């Protein structure tokens, strides 16, 4: 298992390209299974989760070609001859569960392993299953697998109101509904850019989805989704992560390129409360740190609210703020595995239920810390960049799942990170 050795205390200065979004690419990859021929997806980041999903898709007999250097993925479902997603792959990446909606939509049948939990607790799929039933699917469970069937091989369509609003369930229901016989309406649908991007790409290939970006999606089933090209969006969580990193490291002046402000929702307005230097154009975001970090409390919410995928990073920065703040996660009340590790580094932070109370003015000193999940891991790297001395971050494979060449990107703008392969 690889680990990072980080020498802290240097600012981030220079230009950093943002990669394509992991969480927007995965739905596009599943959607390609619905097409009459090959679909090419641009701006696909080179990440472990993408490789894992490639394997899941290839299990169905679908041809997957990944031109890494061009970050282009071509998925040709014309050879599809199996409609299953096995446990040993699905357990590695829960978004593999998107195969249920894709196979239901493409073939009227899916046998997909239930995804496991994750580092911070259960990740239910009840909304996905209730939604498929609402669209007319027959759902049964067998040995840890979901078996979903469309009567007469094609879903009729239907109406479903989800609570809470779920990104994954919205993606799965769109995948199942676009080639249904009739109309489907999904209420309290997720409005995340990942969902909007999926709908816009599917519409460009013949789907008939209206209302994306609003809480009500209306989908009129179509007989064909054409072969063609899909465009992935920049990774909004990577963007927010590096904006926070620059704000918390004194002397930083970091320009992020190939990105877009809109996908960050209200995060940018919250970020402005830090009173950093902030310059935003259509495709770039420049952050210049200041000599003090004011305490700014946040609460996560569905889009366009503060993303849960950025709460660990924000809490890490608030450990350095010159006053008390709180970070509350309403989406995942247990997503705080980074807290004990941050305390080991000297963070003045304490968890109470789904809130962390951050007293601030922490003096971070290097130590050995353990990664547990993707966003907690990157927060520990950020803490290491701010800490005095050397920090060892163990099990960085969590990072490789969601951040493309993280240490190369950070070292290119002044960080001192060494990857030790063990
Ligand atoms: C997506 O997960 C993202 N993953 C997560 O990012 C992200 O944290 C999450 O959305 C929230 O924004 C991908 O896009 C691959 P949800 P997802 O369904 O779809 C509850 C990362 O770090 N719920 O929107 O699984 C659930 O418990 C990952 O990149 C049900 O109750 O999230 C949670 O409280 C981590 N029943 C809330 O909805 C269900 O059937 C939101 O979860 C489904 C969800």
Short mmCIF file of C-alpha atoms and ligand atoms in Angstrom, two decimals:
data_model
loop_
_atom_site.label_atom_id
_atom_site.label_comp_id
_atom_site.label_asym_id
_atom_site.label_seq_id
_atom_site.Cartn_x
_atom_site.Cartn_y
_atom_site.Cartn_z
CA UNK A 1 0.00 0.00 0.00
CA UNK A 2 1.42 3.39 -0.96
CA UNK A 3 1.90 6.23 1.48
CA UNK A 4 2.77 9.92 1.19
CA UNK A 5 5.60 11.69 3.02
CA UNK A 6 4.77 15.41 3.15
CA UNK A 7 7.08 18.26 4.22
CA UNK A 8 4.74 21.03 5.36
CA UNK A 9 5.03 24.81 5.38
CA UNK A 10 5.16 25.75 1.69
CA UNK A 11 2.58 27.84 -0.19
CA UNK A 12 0.86 26.74 -3.42
CA UNK A 13 1.97 29.08 -6.20
CA UNK A 14 1.27 28.64 -9.90
CA UNK A 15 -1.30 27.14 -12.25
CA UNK A 16 -3.07 23.80 -11.78
CA UNK A 17 -5.32 22.09 -14.38
CA UNK A 18 -8.56 20.59 -13.05
CA UNK A 19 -9.35 17.08 -14.30
CA UNK A 20 -12.65 15.77 -15.62
CA UNK A 21 -15.21 14.94 -12.95
CA UNK A 22 -15.28 11.41 -11.52
CA UNK A 23 -18.88 11.77 -10.31
CA UNK A 24 -20.10 13.11 -13.66
CA UNK A 25 -18.16 10.59 -15.77
CA UNK A 26 -19.56 7.48 -14.05
CA UNK A 27 -23.23 8.21 -15.02
CA UNK A 28 -22.14 8.94 -18.63
CA UNK A 29 -20.34 5.60 -18.78
CA UNK A 30 -23.48 3.79 -17.63
CA UNK A 31 -25.62 5.80 -20.08
CA UNK A 32 -23.47 4.62 -22.99
CA UNK A 33 -24.98 1.14 -22.53
CA UNK A 34 -28.33 2.56 -23.72
CA UNK A 35 -26.97 3.57 -27.16
CA UNK A 36 -27.40 1.79 -30.54
CA UNK A 37 -23.65 1.97 -31.15
CA UNK A 38 -20.32 3.25 -29.80
CA UNK A 39 -20.31 6.29 -27.50
CA UNK A 40 -17.13 8.31 -26.96
CA UNK A 41 -16.79 10.27 -23.70
CA UNK A 42 -14.25 13.12 -23.50
CA UNK A 43 -12.35 14.51 -20.50
CA UNK A 44 -12.50 11.24 -18.51
CA UNK A 45 -9.96 11.36 -15.64
CA UNK A 46 -7.44 8.52 -15.19
CA UNK A 47 -8.66 7.19 -11.83
CA UNK A 48 -8.99 3.82 -10.14
CA UNK A 49 -12.77 4.19 -9.99
CA UNK A 50 -12.91 4.65 -13.79
CA UNK A 51 -10.83 1.49 -14.31
CA UNK A 52 -13.09 -0.42 -11.90
CA UNK A 53 -16.22 0.72 -13.72
CA UNK A 54 -14.63 -0.18 -17.09
CA UNK A 55 -14.30 -3.74 -15.77
CA UNK A 56 -17.91 -3.80 -14.56
CA UNK A 57 -19.16 -2.63 -17.97
CA UNK A 58 -16.92 -5.07 -19.85
CA UNK A 59 -18.50 -7.95 -17.88
CA UNK A 60 -21.63 -7.46 -20.03
CA UNK A 61 -19.77 -8.14 -23.27
CA UNK A 62 -19.63 -4.40 -24.02
CA UNK A 63 -16.43 -3.19 -25.71
CA UNK A 64 -14.57 -0.59 -23.58
CA UNK A 65 -11.54 1.27 -24.99
CA UNK A 66 -9.73 3.80 -22.80
CA UNK A 67 -7.33 6.15 -24.59
CA UNK A 68 -5.75 7.45 -21.40
CA UNK A 69 -3.42 10.02 -22.93
CA UNK A 70 -6.38 11.65 -24.69
CA UNK A 71 -8.59 10.99 -21.62
CA UNK A 72 -11.14 9.57 -24.06
CA UNK A 73 -13.31 6.54 -23.33
CA UNK A 74 -15.20 4.63 -26.06
CA UNK A 75 -17.97 2.26 -24.98
CA UNK A 76 -19.64 0.09 -27.65
CA UNK A 77 -22.62 -1.88 -26.28
CA UNK A 78 -23.52 -3.62 -29.57
CA UNK A 79 -21.85 -6.82 -28.35
CA UNK A 80 -23.68 -6.87 -25.03
CA UNK A 81 -24.62 -10.45 -24.11
CA UNK A 82 -24.79 -10.48 -20.31
CA UNK A 83 -26.77 -8.34 -17.91
CA UNK A 84 -25.03 -8.84 -14.59
CA UNK A 85 -22.67 -6.84 -12.33
CA UNK A 86 -20.78 -9.13 -9.93
CA UNK A 87 -20.26 -8.54 -6.20
CA UNK A 88 -16.45 -8.64 -6.33
CA UNK A 89 -16.49 -5.56 -8.57
CA UNK A 90 -19.55 -3.70 -7.26
CA UNK A 91 -18.22 -3.86 -3.68
CA UNK A 92 -15.16 -1.88 -4.81
CA UNK A 93 -17.16 1.04 -6.17
CA UNK A 94 -20.77 1.63 -5.20
CA UNK A 95 -21.57 3.70 -8.30
CA UNK A 96 -21.44 0.36 -10.14
CA UNK A 97 -25.05 0.15 -8.97
CA UNK A 98 -25.84 2.47 -11.90
CA UNK A 99 -25.66 -0.75 -13.96
CA UNK A 100 -29.15 -1.60 -12.67
CA UNK A 101 -30.79 1.39 -14.35
CA UNK A 102 -28.63 1.11 -17.46
CA UNK A 103 -29.31 -2.61 -18.01
CA UNK A 104 -33.02 -2.20 -17.22
CA UNK A 105 -33.18 0.58 -19.80
CA UNK A 106 -31.04 -1.22 -22.39
CA UNK A 107 -32.22 -4.82 -22.02
CA UNK A 108 -35.19 -4.89 -19.64
CA UNK A 109 -33.22 -7.09 -17.23
CA UNK A 110 -30.47 -6.54 -14.63
CA UNK A 111 -28.83 -8.71 -12.00
CA UNK A 112 -26.60 -6.42 -9.93
CA UNK A 113 -24.94 -6.96 -6.57
CA UNK A 114 -26.14 -4.69 -3.81
CA UNK A 115 -23.34 -2.19 -3.07
CA UNK A 116 -21.69 -2.45 0.33
CA UNK A 117 -21.48 0.37 2.82
CA UNK A 118 -18.50 2.69 2.90
CA UNK A 119 -16.00 4.15 5.36
CA UNK A 120 -18.58 6.31 7.06
CA UNK A 121 -21.56 4.03 7.34
CA UNK A 122 -24.50 2.56 5.44
CA UNK A 123 -25.28 3.80 1.96
CA UNK A 124 -28.84 2.58 1.34
CA UNK A 125 -30.34 2.05 -2.13
CA UNK A 126 -34.00 1.84 -1.07
CA UNK A 127 -34.88 4.91 -3.16
CA UNK A 128 -33.33 3.32 -6.25
CA UNK A 129 -35.43 0.15 -5.78
CA UNK A 130 -38.67 1.96 -4.92
CA UNK A 131 -38.12 4.17 -7.96
CA UNK A 132 -37.58 1.23 -10.32
CA UNK A 133 -40.83 -0.32 -9.06
CA UNK A 134 -42.62 2.99 -9.66
CA UNK A 135 -41.40 2.85 -13.29
CA UNK A 136 -42.97 -0.63 -13.60
CA UNK A 137 -40.00 -2.91 -12.86
CA UNK A 138 -40.34 -6.18 -10.93
CA UNK A 139 -37.64 -6.22 -8.23
CA UNK A 140 -36.53 -9.22 -6.22
CA UNK A 141 -33.52 -9.92 -4.01
CA UNK A 142 -31.46 -13.08 -4.33
CA UNK A 143 -28.27 -13.79 -2.40
CA UNK A 144 -27.19 -10.17 -2.10
CA UNK A 145 -28.17 -9.40 -5.68
CA UNK A 146 -30.96 -7.21 -7.02
CA UNK A 147 -32.80 -8.82 -9.93
CA UNK A 148 -34.77 -6.22 -11.88
CA UNK A 149 -37.08 -7.11 -14.76
CA UNK A 150 -39.17 -5.02 -17.13
CA UNK A 151 -42.50 -6.69 -18.00
CA UNK A 152 -42.39 -7.73 -21.70
CA UNK A 153 -38.79 -6.51 -21.87
CA UNK A 154 -39.48 -2.75 -21.65
CA UNK A 155 -40.47 -0.52 -18.72
CA UNK A 156 -43.82 1.28 -19.05
CA UNK A 157 -42.62 4.34 -17.09
CA UNK A 158 -44.30 5.94 -14.09
CA UNK A 159 -44.16 8.65 -11.42
CA UNK A 160 -41.90 8.67 -8.34
CA UNK A 161 -41.30 11.17 -5.56
CA UNK A 162 -38.05 10.56 -3.68
CA UNK A 163 -37.21 11.59 -0.15
CA UNK A 164 -34.50 12.55 0.56
CA UNK A 165 -33.29 13.82 -2.79
CA UNK A 166 -30.62 11.36 -3.95
CA UNK A 167 -28.00 11.90 -6.68
CA UNK A 168 -27.50 8.19 -7.28
CA UNK A 169 -31.18 7.32 -7.30
CA UNK A 170 -31.90 10.18 -9.74
CA UNK A 171 -29.13 8.96 -12.07
CA UNK A 172 -30.36 5.35 -11.88
CA UNK A 173 -33.98 6.30 -12.60
CA UNK A 174 -33.02 8.50 -15.57
CA UNK A 175 -31.04 5.57 -17.01
CA UNK A 176 -34.04 3.25 -16.61
CA UNK A 177 -36.61 5.76 -17.92
CA UNK A 178 -35.06 7.20 -21.11
CA UNK A 179 -35.96 4.14 -23.21
CA UNK A 180 -39.21 3.25 -21.42
CA UNK A 181 -42.44 2.89 -23.39
CA UNK A 182 -44.17 5.90 -21.86
CA UNK A 183 -43.63 9.01 -19.72
CA UNK A 184 -41.88 9.09 -16.35
CA UNK A 185 -41.91 11.90 -13.80
CA UNK A 186 -39.33 12.04 -10.98
CA UNK A 187 -40.10 14.49 -8.20
CA UNK A 188 -37.62 15.88 -5.65
CA UNK A 189 -34.96 14.81 -8.14
CA UNK A 190 -31.31 15.75 -7.48
CA UNK A 191 -30.18 18.98 -9.21
CA UNK A 192 -26.41 18.36 -8.97
CA UNK A 193 -24.39 19.30 -12.11
CA UNK A 194 -23.60 15.58 -12.46
CA UNK A 195 -27.31 14.92 -13.09
CA UNK A 196 -27.77 17.94 -15.40
CA UNK A 197 -24.72 16.87 -17.42
CA UNK A 198 -26.12 13.34 -17.79
CA UNK A 199 -29.50 14.63 -19.00
CA UNK A 200 -27.98 17.11 -21.46
CA UNK A 201 -25.67 14.47 -22.94
CA UNK A 202 -28.53 11.95 -23.27
CA UNK A 203 -30.79 14.56 -24.92
CA UNK A 204 -28.04 15.28 -27.45
CA UNK A 205 -28.24 11.58 -28.45
CA UNK A 206 -32.03 11.39 -28.74
CA UNK A 207 -33.43 11.23 -25.21
CA UNK A 208 -36.40 13.41 -24.27
CA UNK A 209 -35.72 14.69 -20.72
CA UNK A 210 -37.02 18.02 -19.49
CA UNK A 211 -36.56 19.79 -16.14
CA UNK A 212 -32.92 18.86 -15.44
CA UNK A 213 -31.54 21.19 -12.77
CA UNK A 214 -35.02 21.51 -11.26
CA UNK A 215 -36.66 19.17 -8.71
CA UNK A 216 -39.03 17.69 -11.34
CA UNK A 217 -37.67 15.59 -14.21
CA UNK A 218 -40.07 14.58 -17.00
CA UNK A 219 -38.80 11.83 -19.28
CA UNK A 220 -40.66 10.69 -22.41
CA UNK A 221 -39.33 7.27 -23.38
CA UNK A 222 -37.67 6.94 -26.77
CA UNK A 223 -36.89 3.87 -28.90
CA UNK A 224 -33.32 4.87 -29.65
CA UNK A 225 -30.34 6.55 -28.04
CA UNK A 226 -27.90 7.27 -30.87
CA UNK A 227 -24.21 6.43 -30.96
CA UNK A 228 -22.08 9.55 -30.71
CA UNK A 229 -20.03 11.71 -28.31
CA UNK A 230 -20.58 12.76 -24.71
CA UNK A 231 -18.72 15.56 -22.92
CA UNK A 232 -17.70 15.23 -19.27
CA UNK A 233 -17.62 18.26 -16.97
CA UNK A 234 -14.67 19.52 -14.87
CA UNK A 235 -14.43 18.06 -11.36
CA UNK A 236 -16.19 20.56 -9.09
CA UNK A 237 -15.05 18.78 -5.92
CA UNK A 238 -11.41 18.82 -7.03
CA UNK A 239 -11.87 22.55 -7.77
CA UNK A 240 -13.31 23.25 -4.32
CA UNK A 241 -10.63 21.11 -2.67
CA UNK A 242 -7.75 23.08 -4.19
CA UNK A 243 -9.46 26.43 -3.59
CA UNK A 244 -9.55 25.57 0.12
CA UNK A 245 -5.96 24.29 0.06
CA UNK A 246 -4.76 27.61 -1.41
CA UNK A 247 -6.78 29.64 1.11
CA UNK A 248 -5.31 27.80 4.10
CA UNK A 249 -1.63 27.91 3.10
CA UNK A 250 -0.07 31.34 3.75
CA UNK A 251 1.53 33.00 0.73
CA UNK A 252 -0.43 30.91 -1.79
CA UNK A 253 -1.42 32.25 -5.21
CA UNK A 254 -3.03 29.40 -7.15
CA UNK A 255 -4.85 29.57 -10.48
CA UNK A 256 -7.08 26.60 -11.33
CA UNK A 257 -7.74 26.09 -15.07
CA UNK A 258 -10.21 24.00 -17.10
CA UNK A 259 -12.87 24.56 -14.46
CA UNK A 260 -16.18 26.40 -14.06
CA UNK A 261 -17.70 28.32 -11.14
CA UNK A 262 -21.35 27.41 -11.81
CA UNK A 263 -20.95 23.78 -10.73
CA UNK A 264 -19.92 24.88 -7.22
CA UNK A 265 -23.34 26.36 -6.41
CA UNK A 266 -23.37 28.48 -3.23
CA UNK A 267 -19.88 27.26 -2.22
CA UNK A 268 -18.29 30.26 -3.96
CA UNK A 269 -20.36 32.76 -1.94
CA UNK A 270 -19.37 30.96 1.26
CA UNK A 271 -15.74 30.94 0.10
CA UNK A 272 -15.88 34.74 -0.39
CA UNK A 273 -16.39 35.10 3.39
CA UNK A 274 -12.73 34.02 3.75
CA UNK A 275 -11.79 37.40 2.22
CA UNK A 276 -9.05 35.84 0.13
CA UNK A 277 -8.03 37.27 -3.24
CA UNK A 278 -10.52 35.60 -5.62
CA UNK A 279 -10.60 36.15 -9.38
CA UNK A 280 -13.00 34.08 -11.51
CA UNK A 281 -13.28 33.83 -15.31
CA UNK A 282 -15.32 31.42 -17.47
CA UNK A 283 -12.69 28.68 -17.17
CA UNK A 284 -10.31 29.74 -14.36
CA UNK A 285 -10.44 30.42 -10.61
CA UNK A 286 -7.53 32.21 -8.90
CA UNK A 287 -7.13 32.16 -5.11
CA UNK A 288 -4.62 34.25 -3.15
CA UNK A 289 -4.40 33.48 0.56
CA UNK A 290 -4.33 36.20 3.20
CA UNK A 291 -2.54 36.28 6.54
CA UNK A 292 -5.65 35.39 8.56
CA UNK A 293 -8.42 32.83 8.09
CA UNK A 294 -11.70 34.10 9.58
CA UNK A 295 -13.91 31.45 11.24
CA UNK A 296 -16.76 30.59 8.80
CA UNK A 297 -19.27 27.90 9.83
CA UNK A 298 -20.98 25.76 7.19
CA UNK A 299 -23.78 23.20 6.90
CA UNK A 300 -23.93 20.79 3.96
CA UNK A 301 -26.99 20.53 1.74
CA UNK A 302 -28.04 19.15 -1.62
CA UNK A 303 -27.07 21.23 -4.66
CA UNK A 304 -26.77 24.20 -4.87
CA UNK A 305 -25.93 24.05 -1.14
CA UNK A 306 -22.51 23.37 0.37
CA UNK A 307 -21.35 19.95 -0.95
CA UNK A 308 -20.86 17.19 1.60
CA UNK A 309 -17.79 16.18 -0.45
CA UNK A 310 -16.08 19.41 0.68
CA UNK A 311 -16.93 19.42 4.41
CA UNK A 312 -13.80 17.57 5.56
CA UNK A 313 -11.60 19.95 3.58
CA UNK A 314 -13.40 22.99 5.04
CA UNK A 315 -13.12 21.69 8.62
CA UNK A 316 -9.38 21.17 8.11
CA UNK A 317 -9.00 24.79 7.05
CA UNK A 318 -11.14 26.01 9.97
CA UNK A 319 -8.74 24.26 12.38
CA UNK A 320 -6.33 27.06 11.38
CA UNK A 321 -8.88 29.89 11.61
CA UNK A 322 -8.53 32.63 14.24
CA UNK A 323 -11.77 31.78 16.01
CA UNK A 324 -14.44 29.15 16.68
CA UNK A 325 -16.58 27.62 13.91
CA UNK A 326 -18.74 24.58 13.26
CA UNK A 327 -19.15 22.19 10.31
CA UNK A 328 -22.40 20.21 10.11
CA UNK A 329 -23.15 17.44 7.61
CA UNK A 330 -26.87 16.91 6.99
CA UNK A 331 -26.27 14.52 4.09
CA UNK A 332 -23.96 12.02 5.82
CA UNK A 333 -24.15 12.47 9.63
CA UNK A 334 -21.24 10.05 10.17
CA UNK A 335 -18.78 11.43 7.63
CA UNK A 336 -16.16 12.44 10.20
CA UNK A 337 -13.50 9.71 10.11
CA UNK A 338 -10.89 12.44 9.49
CA UNK A 339 -11.50 14.07 12.92
CA UNK A 340 -9.36 11.75 15.11
CA UNK A 341 -6.58 11.91 12.52
CA UNK A 342 -6.72 15.72 12.46
CA UNK A 343 -6.51 15.72 16.27
CA UNK A 344 -3.31 13.63 15.99
CA UNK A 345 -1.85 16.44 13.89
CA UNK A 346 -2.80 18.99 16.56
CA UNK A 347 -6.23 20.07 15.34
CA UNK A 348 -8.42 21.79 17.95
CA UNK A 349 -11.54 19.99 16.76
CA UNK A 350 -14.21 17.91 18.45
CA UNK A 351 -17.14 15.95 17.01
CA UNK A 352 -20.67 16.10 18.44
CA UNK A 353 -23.18 13.97 16.44
CA UNK A 354 -23.24 15.36 12.88
CA UNK A 355 -21.30 18.49 13.78
CA UNK A 356 -17.64 19.20 14.40
CA UNK A 357 -16.85 22.07 16.76
CA UNK A 358 -13.60 23.70 15.71
CA UNK A 359 -11.91 25.96 18.23
CA UNK A 360 -9.34 27.12 15.66
CA UNK A 361 -5.82 28.54 16.12
CA UNK A 362 -4.45 24.99 15.87
CA UNK A 363 -0.71 24.54 15.55
CA UNK A 364 -0.41 21.52 13.28
CA UNK A 365 2.66 19.33 13.69
CA UNK A 366 3.59 16.46 11.39
CA UNK A 367 2.57 12.92 12.41
CA UNK A 368 1.56 9.60 10.87
CA UNK A 369 -2.12 9.54 9.94
CA UNK A 370 -4.44 7.05 8.28
CA UNK A 371 -6.62 7.61 5.22
CA UNK A 372 -10.09 6.15 5.49
CA UNK A 373 -12.10 7.54 2.58
CA UNK A 374 -11.55 9.71 -0.44
CA UNK A 375 -12.35 13.17 0.90
CA UNK A 376 -11.01 12.53 4.42
CA UNK A 377 -7.71 11.47 2.82
CA UNK A 378 -7.27 14.63 0.78
CA UNK A 379 -8.03 16.66 3.92
CA UNK A 380 -5.17 14.91 5.72
CA UNK A 381 -2.85 15.75 2.82
CA UNK A 382 -3.93 19.39 3.08
CA UNK A 383 -3.30 19.33 6.85
CA UNK A 384 0.16 17.86 6.15
CA UNK A 385 0.89 20.73 3.75
CA UNK A 386 0.05 23.17 6.56
CA UNK A 387 1.79 21.27 9.37
CA UNK A 388 5.29 21.89 10.68
CA UNK A 389 7.64 19.06 9.85
CA UNK A 390 6.89 15.75 8.15
CA UNK A 391 3.48 14.08 7.89
CA UNK A 392 3.03 10.49 6.76
CA UNK A 393 -0.37 9.74 5.19
CA UNK A 394 -1.00 5.99 4.96
CA UNK A 395 -3.26 4.06 2.52
CA UNK A 396 -3.29 6.69 -0.21
CA UNK A 397 -5.08 4.25 -2.52
CA UNK A 398 -8.22 6.01 -1.25
CA UNK A 399 -6.89 9.16 -2.93
CA UNK A 400 -6.08 7.40 -6.18
CA UNK A 401 -9.78 6.56 -6.50
CA UNK A 402 -10.79 10.19 -6.94
CA UNK A 403 -7.83 12.54 -7.45
CA UNK A 404 -5.82 12.28 -10.65
CA UNK A 405 -2.05 12.39 -10.00
CA UNK A 406 -2.61 14.39 -6.82
CA UNK A 407 1.00 14.57 -5.68
CA UNK A 408 2.25 15.58 -9.15
CA UNK A 409 -0.31 18.39 -9.33
CA UNK A 410 0.54 19.69 -5.86
CA UNK A 411 4.32 19.33 -6.25
CA UNK A 412 4.11 21.30 -9.52
CA UNK A 413 2.90 24.31 -7.51
CA UNK A 414 5.33 24.08 -4.60
CA UNK A 415 4.25 21.20 -2.38
CA UNK A 416 6.84 18.66 -1.18
CA UNK A 417 5.14 15.25 -1.32
CA UNK A 418 6.88 11.94 -1.89
CA UNK A 419 4.92 8.77 -2.71
CA UNK A 420 6.49 5.71 -1.06
CA UNK A 421 5.34 2.45 -2.61
CA UNK A 422 5.33 -0.39 -0.09
C1 LIG B 1 -23.13 10.75 -4.68
O1 LIG B 1 -23.31 9.61 -3.85
C2 LIG B 1 -21.64 10.93 -4.81
N1 LIG B 1 -21.05 9.75 -5.44
C3 LIG B 1 -21.00 11.14 -3.43
O2 LIG B 1 -19.62 11.42 -3.64
C4 LIG B 1 -21.65 12.36 -2.78
O3 LIG B 1 -21.13 12.50 -1.47
C5 LIG B 1 -23.17 12.16 -2.72
O4 LIG B 1 -23.68 11.93 -4.04
C6 LIG B 1 -23.89 13.37 -2.16
O5 LIG B 1 -23.62 14.51 -2.92
C7 LIG B 1 -21.07 9.65 -6.79
O6 LIG B 1 -21.59 10.53 -7.48
C8 LIG B 1 -20.44 8.44 -7.39
P1 LIG B 1 -26.98 10.24 -2.44
P2 LIG B 1 -24.81 8.98 -3.71
O7 LIG B 1 -27.76 9.08 -2.94
O8 LIG B 1 -25.53 9.11 -5.00
C9 LIG B 1 -29.58 8.93 1.26
C10 LIG B 1 -17.30 11.10 -3.39
O9 LIG B 1 -16.61 11.41 -2.43
N2 LIG B 1 -30.08 7.84 0.42
O10 LIG B 1 -27.25 11.60 -3.03
O11 LIG B 1 -24.67 7.62 -3.13
C11 LIG B 1 -28.12 8.75 1.64
O12 LIG B 1 -28.01 7.94 2.79
C12 LIG B 1 -18.65 10.46 -3.17
O13 LIG B 1 -17.01 11.31 -4.60
C13 LIG B 1 -31.12 7.03 0.90
O14 LIG B 1 -31.60 7.22 2.02
O15 LIG B 1 -25.45 9.95 -2.63
C14 LIG B 1 -27.67 10.17 1.92
O16 LIG B 1 -28.03 10.55 3.22
C15 LIG B 1 -18.85 10.06 -1.73
N3 LIG B 1 -31.58 6.02 0.13
C16 LIG B 1 -28.52 11.00 0.93
O17 LIG B 1 -29.58 10.15 0.49
C17 LIG B 1 -31.09 5.80 -1.14
O18 LIG B 1 -31.59 4.87 -1.83
C18 LIG B 1 -27.76 11.45 -0.28
O19 LIG B 1 -27.13 10.33 -0.85
C19 LIG B 1 -30.04 6.62 -1.61
C20 LIG B 1 -29.57 7.64 -0.83
#
